[in-house]
PDB file of C-alpha atoms in Angstrom:
ATOM      1  CA  LYS A 109      -3.588   2.343   1.048  1.00  0.00           C
ATOM      2  CA  GLN A 110      -5.361  -0.569  -0.582  1.00  0.00           C
ATOM      3  CA  GLU A 111      -8.354  -1.972   1.301  1.00  0.00           C
ATOM      4  CA  VAL A 112     -10.112  -5.154   0.293  1.00  0.00           C
ATOM      5  CA  THR A 113     -13.629  -5.896   1.498  1.00  0.00           C
ATOM      6  CA  GLN A 114     -15.581  -9.105   1.107  1.00  0.00           C
ATOM      7  CA  ILE A 115     -19.330  -9.396   1.446  1.00  0.00           C
ATOM      8  CA  PRO A 116     -20.960 -11.347   2.930  1.00  0.00           C
ATOM      9  CA  ALA A 117     -18.729 -12.446   5.791  1.00  0.00           C
ATOM     10  CA  ALA A 118     -20.625 -15.709   6.022  1.00  0.00           C
ATOM     11  CA  LEU A 119     -23.094 -17.530   3.817  1.00  0.00           C
ATOM     12  CA  SER A 120     -25.116 -20.693   4.315  1.00  0.00           C
ATOM     13  CA  VAL A 121     -26.968 -22.234   1.394  1.00  0.00           C
ATOM     14  CA  PRO A 122     -28.596 -25.559   0.545  1.00  0.00           C
ATOM     15  CA  GLU A 123     -26.809 -27.872  -1.818  1.00  0.00           C
ATOM     16  CA  GLY A 124     -27.390 -27.164  -5.493  1.00  0.00           C
ATOM     17  CA  GLU A 125     -27.791 -23.411  -5.240  1.00  0.00           C
ATOM     18  CA  ASN A 126     -25.862 -20.996  -7.413  1.00  0.00           C
ATOM     19  CA  LEU A 127     -24.169 -18.286  -5.380  1.00  0.00           C
ATOM     20  CA  VAL A 128     -22.125 -15.127  -5.719  1.00  0.00           C
ATOM     21  CA  LEU A 129     -19.356 -13.893  -3.484  1.00  0.00           C
ATOM     22  CA  ASN A 130     -18.333 -10.256  -3.668  1.00  0.00           C
ATOM     23  CA  CYS A 131     -15.012  -8.528  -3.350  1.00  0.00           C
ATOM     24  CA  SER A 132     -14.305  -4.814  -3.577  1.00  0.00           C
ATOM     25  CA  PHE A 133     -11.036  -2.921  -3.490  1.00  0.00           C
ATOM     26  CA  THR A 134     -10.250   0.751  -3.134  1.00  0.00           C
ATOM     27  CA  ASP A 135      -7.266   1.222  -5.445  1.00  0.00           C
ATOM     28  CA  SER A 136      -7.869   0.162  -9.048  1.00  0.00           C
ATOM     29  CA  ALA A 137      -4.165   0.162  -9.918  1.00  0.00           C
ATOM     30  CA  ILE A 138      -3.849  -3.574  -9.459  1.00  0.00           C
ATOM     31  CA  TYR A 139      -1.649  -6.040 -11.282  1.00  0.00           C
ATOM     32  CA  ASN A 140      -4.051  -8.937 -10.868  1.00  0.00           C
ATOM     33  CA  LEU A 141      -6.734 -10.337  -8.580  1.00  0.00           C
ATOM     34  CA  GLN A 142      -6.832 -13.833  -7.214  1.00  0.00           C
ATOM     35  CA  TRP A 143      -9.497 -15.931  -5.511  1.00  0.00           C
ATOM     36  CA  PHE A 144      -8.391 -18.510  -2.969  1.00  0.00           C
ATOM     37  CA  ARG A 145     -10.017 -21.207  -0.935  1.00  0.00           C
ATOM     38  CA  GLN A 146      -8.953 -21.865   2.653  1.00  0.00           C
ATOM     39  CA  ASP A 147     -10.081 -24.913   4.589  1.00  0.00           C
ATOM     40  CA  PRO A 148     -10.031 -24.724   8.418  1.00  0.00           C
ATOM     41  CA  GLY A 149      -6.486 -24.672   9.793  1.00  0.00           C
ATOM     42  CA  LYS A 150      -5.013 -24.979   6.324  1.00  0.00           C
ATOM     43  CA  GLY A 151      -3.159 -22.855   3.830  1.00  0.00           C
ATOM     44  CA  LEU A 152      -4.537 -21.369   0.653  1.00  0.00           C
ATOM     45  CA  THR A 153      -5.531 -23.030  -2.582  1.00  0.00           C
ATOM     46  CA  SER A 154      -5.574 -20.766  -5.608  1.00  0.00           C
ATOM     47  CA  LEU A 155      -8.838 -20.996  -7.522  1.00  0.00           C
ATOM     48  CA  LEU A 156      -8.725 -18.339 -10.193  1.00  0.00           C
ATOM     49  CA  LEU A 157      -6.368 -15.560 -11.178  1.00  0.00           C
ATOM     50  CA  ILE A 158      -7.526 -12.624 -13.288  1.00  0.00           C
ATOM     51  CA  GLN A 159      -4.972 -10.323 -14.836  1.00  0.00           C
ATOM     52  CA  SER A 160      -5.795  -6.617 -14.742  1.00  0.00           C
ATOM     53  CA  SER A 161      -6.433  -6.644 -18.497  1.00  0.00           C
ATOM     54  CA  GLN A 162      -8.950  -9.488 -18.266  1.00  0.00           C
ATOM     55  CA  ARG A 163     -12.656  -9.380 -17.457  1.00  0.00           C
ATOM     56  CA  GLU A 164     -13.245 -12.922 -16.276  1.00  0.00           C
ATOM     57  CA  GLN A 165     -11.834 -16.382 -15.763  1.00  0.00           C
ATOM     58  CA  THR A 166     -13.601 -19.736 -15.570  1.00  0.00           C
ATOM     59  CA  SER A 167     -12.640 -23.050 -14.064  1.00  0.00           C
ATOM     60  CA  GLY A 168     -15.242 -25.782 -13.868  1.00  0.00           C
ATOM     61  CA  ARG A 169     -18.167 -24.562 -11.773  1.00  0.00           C
ATOM     62  CA  LEU A 170     -16.327 -21.377 -10.826  1.00  0.00           C
ATOM     63  CA  ASN A 171     -16.417 -18.093 -12.669  1.00  0.00           C
ATOM     64  CA  ALA A 172     -14.679 -14.944 -11.514  1.00  0.00           C
ATOM     65  CA  SER A 173     -15.236 -11.522 -12.993  1.00  0.00           C
ATOM     66  CA  LEU A 174     -13.255  -8.339 -12.614  1.00  0.00           C
ATOM     67  CA  ASP A 175     -14.339  -4.744 -13.080  1.00  0.00           C
ATOM     68  CA  LYS A 176     -11.184  -2.863 -12.332  1.00  0.00           C
ATOM     69  CA  SER A 177     -12.616   0.616 -12.876  1.00  0.00           C
ATOM     70  CA  SER A 178     -15.279   0.111 -10.231  1.00  0.00           C
ATOM     71  CA  GLY A 179     -13.011  -1.874  -7.943  1.00  0.00           C
ATOM     72  CA  ARG A 180     -15.106  -5.027  -7.884  1.00  0.00           C
ATOM     73  CA  SER A 181     -14.807  -8.725  -8.433  1.00  0.00           C
ATOM     74  CA  THR A 182     -17.306 -11.516  -8.044  1.00  0.00           C
ATOM     75  CA  LEU A 183     -16.869 -15.244  -7.669  1.00  0.00           C
ATOM     76  CA  TYR A 184     -19.774 -17.241  -9.009  1.00  0.00           C
ATOM     77  CA  ILE A 185     -20.183 -20.841  -7.873  1.00  0.00           C
ATOM     78  CA  ALA A 186     -22.656 -22.927  -9.837  1.00  0.00           C
ATOM     79  CA  ALA A 187     -24.544 -25.882  -8.421  1.00  0.00           C
ATOM     80  CA  SER A 188     -22.894 -25.686  -5.009  1.00  0.00           C
ATOM     81  CA  GLN A 189     -21.864 -28.868  -3.210  1.00  0.00           C
ATOM     82  CA  PRO A 190     -21.085 -29.622   0.460  1.00  0.00           C
ATOM     83  CA  GLY A 191     -17.449 -30.013  -0.549  1.00  0.00           C
ATOM     84  CA  ASP A 192     -17.425 -26.339  -1.507  1.00  0.00           C
ATOM     85  CA  SER A 193     -17.749 -25.417   2.173  1.00  0.00           C
ATOM     86  CA  ALA A 194     -14.685 -23.342   3.071  1.00  0.00           C
ATOM     87  CA  THR A 195     -13.571 -19.751   3.466  1.00  0.00           C
ATOM     88  CA  TYR A 196     -13.065 -17.925   0.194  1.00  0.00           C
ATOM     89  CA  LEU A 197     -10.520 -15.134   0.089  1.00  0.00           C
ATOM     90  CA  CYS A 198      -9.934 -12.591  -2.591  1.00  0.00           C
ATOM     91  CA  ALA A 199      -6.617 -10.837  -2.875  1.00  0.00           C
ATOM     92  CA  VAL A 200      -5.428  -8.002  -5.051  1.00  0.00           C
ATOM     93  CA  TYR A 201      -1.853  -7.916  -6.179  1.00  0.00           C
ATOM     94  CA  LEU A 202      -0.088  -4.640  -6.642  1.00  0.00           C
ATOM     95  CA  ASN A 203       3.235  -4.300  -8.339  1.00  0.00           C
ATOM     96  CA  PHE A 204       6.384  -5.093  -6.392  1.00  0.00           C
ATOM     97  CA  ASN A 205       4.930  -8.026  -4.521  1.00  0.00           C
ATOM     98  CA  LYS A 206       2.247  -6.236  -2.518  1.00  0.00           C
ATOM     99  CA  PHE A 207      -0.611  -8.632  -1.925  1.00  0.00           C
ATOM    100  CA  TYR A 208      -3.701  -7.420  -0.047  1.00  0.00           C
ATOM    101  CA  PHE A 209      -6.262  -9.914   1.215  1.00  0.00           C
ATOM    102  CA  GLY A 210      -9.887  -9.530   2.141  1.00  0.00           C
ATOM    103  CA  SER A 211     -11.091 -11.064   5.391  1.00  0.00           C
ATOM    104  CA  GLY A 212     -12.967 -13.777   3.531  1.00  0.00           C
ATOM    105  CA  THR A 213     -16.441 -15.204   3.098  1.00  0.00           C
ATOM    106  CA  LYS A 214     -17.132 -18.347   5.087  1.00  0.00           C
ATOM    107  CA  LEU A 215     -19.354 -20.587   2.989  1.00  0.00           C
ATOM    108  CA  ASN A 216     -21.394 -23.476   4.330  1.00  0.00           C
ATOM    109  CA  VAL A 217     -23.230 -25.654   1.823  1.00  0.00           C
ATOM    110  CA  LYS A 218     -25.784 -27.833   3.538  1.00  0.00           C
ATOM    111  CA  PRO A 219     -26.508 -31.307   2.192  1.00  0.00           C
TER     112      PRO A 219
ATOM    113  CA  GLY B  23       2.653 -28.214 -10.301  1.00  0.00           C
ATOM    114  CA  ALA B  24       4.075 -25.858  -7.745  1.00  0.00           C
ATOM    115  CA  VAL B  25       4.235 -27.395  -4.299  1.00  0.00           C
ATOM    116  CA  VAL B  26       5.204 -25.514  -1.181  1.00  0.00           C
ATOM    117  CA  SER B  27       5.834 -27.413   2.020  1.00  0.00           C
ATOM    118  CA  GLN B  28       5.699 -25.698   5.399  1.00  0.00           C
ATOM    119  CA  HIS B  29       6.960 -27.302   8.565  1.00  0.00           C
ATOM    120  CA  PRO B  30       5.986 -27.783  11.316  1.00  0.00           C
ATOM    121  CA  SER B  31       2.221 -27.631  10.940  1.00  0.00           C
ATOM    122  CA  ARG B  32       1.716 -27.019  14.635  1.00  0.00           C
ATOM    123  CA  VAL B  33       3.922 -25.866  17.479  1.00  0.00           C
ATOM    124  CA  ILE B  34       3.100 -25.511  21.153  1.00  0.00           C
ATOM    125  CA  CYS B  35       5.839 -24.146  23.360  1.00  0.00           C
ATOM    126  CA  LYS B  36       6.582 -22.138  26.471  1.00  0.00           C
ATOM    127  CA  SER B  37       6.961 -18.399  26.591  1.00  0.00           C
ATOM    128  CA  GLY B  38      10.540 -17.296  25.918  1.00  0.00           C
ATOM    129  CA  THR B  39      11.280 -20.073  23.457  1.00  0.00           C
ATOM    130  CA  SER B  40      12.477 -19.336  19.943  1.00  0.00           C
ATOM    131  CA  VAL B  41      10.623 -21.160  17.198  1.00  0.00           C
ATOM    132  CA  LYS B  42      11.780 -21.796  13.642  1.00  0.00           C
ATOM    133  CA  ILE B  43       9.341 -22.388  10.779  1.00  0.00           C
ATOM    134  CA  GLU B  44      10.534 -23.703   7.426  1.00  0.00           C
ATOM    135  CA  CYS B  45       9.073 -23.030   4.010  1.00  0.00           C
ATOM    136  CA  ARG B  46      10.280 -25.116   1.081  1.00  0.00           C
ATOM    137  CA  SER B  47       9.433 -24.996  -2.603  1.00  0.00           C
ATOM    138  CA  LEU B  48       9.574 -28.647  -3.612  1.00  0.00           C
ATOM    139  CA  ASP B  49       9.459 -28.565  -7.383  1.00  0.00           C
ATOM    140  CA  PHE B  50      10.470 -25.072  -8.434  1.00  0.00           C
ATOM    141  CA  GLN B  51      12.999 -22.415  -7.642  1.00  0.00           C
ATOM    142  CA  ALA B  52      11.535 -19.649  -5.543  1.00  0.00           C
ATOM    143  CA  THR B  53      13.449 -16.423  -5.910  1.00  0.00           C
ATOM    144  CA  THR B  54      10.917 -14.692  -3.684  1.00  0.00           C
ATOM    145  CA  MET B  55       9.165 -15.975  -0.586  1.00  0.00           C
ATOM    146  CA  PHE B  56       6.565 -14.278   1.569  1.00  0.00           C
ATOM    147  CA  TRP B  57       5.546 -14.660   5.174  1.00  0.00           C
ATOM    148  CA  TYR B  58       2.012 -13.906   6.327  1.00  0.00           C
ATOM    149  CA  ARG B  59       0.289 -13.884   9.659  1.00  0.00           C
ATOM    150  CA  GLN B  60      -3.392 -14.595  10.128  1.00  0.00           C
ATOM    151  CA  PHE B  61      -5.436 -13.836  13.225  1.00  0.00           C
ATOM    152  CA  PRO B  62      -8.725 -15.655  13.830  1.00  0.00           C
ATOM    153  CA  LYS B  63     -11.443 -14.532  11.408  1.00  0.00           C
ATOM    154  CA  LYS B  64      -9.109 -11.934   9.947  1.00  0.00           C
ATOM    155  CA  SER B  65      -7.359 -11.588   6.638  1.00  0.00           C
ATOM    156  CA  LEU B  66      -3.780 -12.548   5.976  1.00  0.00           C
ATOM    157  CA  MET B  67      -1.333  -9.797   6.733  1.00  0.00           C
ATOM    158  CA  LEU B  68       1.948  -9.696   4.880  1.00  0.00           C
ATOM    159  CA  MET B  69       4.829  -9.633   7.349  1.00  0.00           C
ATOM    160  CA  ALA B  70       7.828  -9.637   5.066  1.00  0.00           C
ATOM    161  CA  THR B  71       9.139 -10.424   1.628  1.00  0.00           C
ATOM    162  CA  SER B  72      12.419 -12.246   1.180  1.00  0.00           C
ATOM    163  CA  ASN B  73      14.525 -12.606  -1.916  1.00  0.00           C
ATOM    164  CA  GLU B  74      17.103 -15.337  -2.170  1.00  0.00           C
ATOM    165  CA  GLY B  75      20.480 -14.179  -0.980  1.00  0.00           C
ATOM    166  CA  SER B  76      19.400 -10.785   0.307  1.00  0.00           C
ATOM    167  CA  LYS B  77      17.858  -9.303   3.412  1.00  0.00           C
ATOM    168  CA  ALA B  78      14.129  -9.506   3.905  1.00  0.00           C
ATOM    169  CA  THR B  79      11.904  -6.478   3.459  1.00  0.00           C
ATOM    170  CA  TYR B  80       9.595  -6.089   6.424  1.00  0.00           C
ATOM    171  CA  GLU B  81       6.179  -4.454   6.389  1.00  0.00           C
ATOM    172  CA  GLN B  82       5.527  -1.499   8.608  1.00  0.00           C
ATOM    173  CA  GLY B  83       4.947  -2.495  12.216  1.00  0.00           C
ATOM    174  CA  VAL B  84       6.689  -5.865  11.960  1.00  0.00           C
ATOM    175  CA  GLU B  85       9.697  -6.165  14.254  1.00  0.00           C
ATOM    176  CA  LYS B  86      12.630  -7.480  12.262  1.00  0.00           C
ATOM    177  CA  ASP B  87      14.520  -8.464  15.402  1.00  0.00           C
ATOM    178  CA  LYS B  88      11.526 -10.422  16.605  1.00  0.00           C
ATOM    179  CA  PHE B  89      10.782 -12.211  13.350  1.00  0.00           C
ATOM    180  CA  LEU B  90      14.044 -13.288  11.759  1.00  0.00           C
ATOM    181  CA  ILE B  91      13.800 -14.340   8.132  1.00  0.00           C
ATOM    182  CA  ASN B  92      16.459 -16.190   6.207  1.00  0.00           C
ATOM    183  CA  HIS B  93      16.289 -17.103   2.514  1.00  0.00           C
ATOM    184  CA  ALA B  94      19.613 -18.761   1.924  1.00  0.00           C
ATOM    185  CA  SER B  95      18.653 -20.914  -1.046  1.00  0.00           C
ATOM    186  CA  LEU B  96      16.194 -20.925  -3.923  1.00  0.00           C
ATOM    187  CA  THR B  97      14.087 -23.588  -2.217  1.00  0.00           C
ATOM    188  CA  LEU B  98      14.155 -22.686   1.468  1.00  0.00           C
ATOM    189  CA  SER B  99      13.145 -19.765   3.620  1.00  0.00           C
ATOM    190  CA  THR B 100      12.895 -19.810   7.401  1.00  0.00           C
ATOM    191  CA  LEU B 101      11.031 -17.633   9.870  1.00  0.00           C
ATOM    192  CA  THR B 102      12.294 -17.629  13.436  1.00  0.00           C
ATOM    193  CA  VAL B 103      10.085 -16.148  16.113  1.00  0.00           C
ATOM    194  CA  THR B 104      12.564 -15.147  18.788  1.00  0.00           C
ATOM    195  CA  SER B 105      11.711 -15.204  22.492  1.00  0.00           C
ATOM    196  CA  ALA B 106       8.088 -15.934  21.676  1.00  0.00           C
ATOM    197  CA  HIS B 107       5.313 -14.649  23.918  1.00  0.00           C
ATOM    198  CA  PRO B 108       1.593 -15.495  24.045  1.00  0.00           C
ATOM    199  CA  GLU B 109       0.742 -12.529  21.812  1.00  0.00           C
ATOM    200  CA  ASP B 110       2.831 -14.146  19.070  1.00  0.00           C
ATOM    201  CA  SER B 111       0.378 -17.030  18.961  1.00  0.00           C
ATOM    202  CA  SER B 112      -1.097 -17.051  15.493  1.00  0.00           C
ATOM    203  CA  PHE B 113      -1.323 -18.867  12.186  1.00  0.00           C
ATOM    204  CA  TYR B 114       1.711 -18.235  10.004  1.00  0.00           C
ATOM    205  CA  ILE B 115       1.624 -18.965   6.272  1.00  0.00           C
ATOM    206  CA  CYS B 116       4.401 -18.769   3.742  1.00  0.00           C
ATOM    207  CA  SER B 117       4.213 -18.501  -0.006  1.00  0.00           C
ATOM    208  CA  ALA B 118       6.768 -18.846  -2.749  1.00  0.00           C
ATOM    209  CA  SER B 119       7.065 -17.291  -6.166  1.00  0.00           C
ATOM    210  CA  ARG B 120       9.344 -17.780  -9.133  1.00  0.00           C
ATOM    211  CA  GLY B 121       9.907 -14.060  -9.272  1.00  0.00           C
ATOM    212  CA  LEU B 122       8.504 -10.582  -9.319  1.00  0.00           C
ATOM    213  CA  ASN B 123       4.817 -10.537 -10.191  1.00  0.00           C
ATOM    214  CA  GLN B 124       4.713 -14.297 -10.659  1.00  0.00           C
ATOM    215  CA  PRO B 125       1.911 -16.318  -8.962  1.00  0.00           C
ATOM    216  CA  GLN B 126       2.385 -17.114  -5.297  1.00  0.00           C
ATOM    217  CA  HIS B 127       2.016 -20.699  -4.126  1.00  0.00           C
ATOM    218  CA  PHE B 128       1.088 -21.155  -0.493  1.00  0.00           C
ATOM    219  CA  GLY B 129       2.136 -23.574   2.181  1.00  0.00           C
ATOM    220  CA  ASP B 130      -0.368 -25.184   4.551  1.00  0.00           C
ATOM    221  CA  GLY B 131       0.513 -22.889   7.411  1.00  0.00           C
ATOM    222  CA  THR B 132       1.868 -23.287  10.924  1.00  0.00           C
ATOM    223  CA  ARG B 133      -0.290 -22.928  14.001  1.00  0.00           C
ATOM    224  CA  LEU B 134       1.895 -21.426  16.731  1.00  0.00           C
ATOM    225  CA  SER B 135       0.651 -21.504  20.308  1.00  0.00           C
ATOM    226  CA  ILE B 136       2.738 -19.935  23.046  1.00  0.00           C
ATOM    227  CA  LEU B 137       1.795 -20.892  26.586  1.00  0.00           C
TER     228      LEU B 137
END
């Protein structure tokens, strides 16, 4: 059974800091991995999707890496801003529509 | 873009009531839709997968008679929580996909509170 773990569970940083969120998964036979953002009481916004054959993806200040063999992914946020405050979820996608989510990292960026 | 609309965003009702939640793909045809449940400070748990025109596939431990899913068209799936009880209170999120192994696009969720 696939298990997805995110560390840390919560993170508070001052504005402007670069930060790294971690995600690990137990079964490396994934189709892709996706990072999402969830604001309180809201649904999910997809940030980055990495196919199993890729090593990283970048979008603006966000960079996600994937090391499938070791079962790890990181989300790097450069020059953090208060507007980045949210819960960040990683999810691994197995074939046949099986999507497993981590429990998230709650990020607070202080002005 | 790929917009998914979920309605209602919040429901408060008495125990024993049945509640229907709608999930619509507004600008694409969703052959597959997914229903998730999220408990406070926990990850999303997949409840069921529905394909247009066929019966939903439920995950282990999810009562199919309790959570009725209908996916009658390529743009609409509904989740009905039948005879809801306080333990059914949760945040329910749907997602829609153009097909197998295609990206999922999420709705904004429905906060269900059963008194």
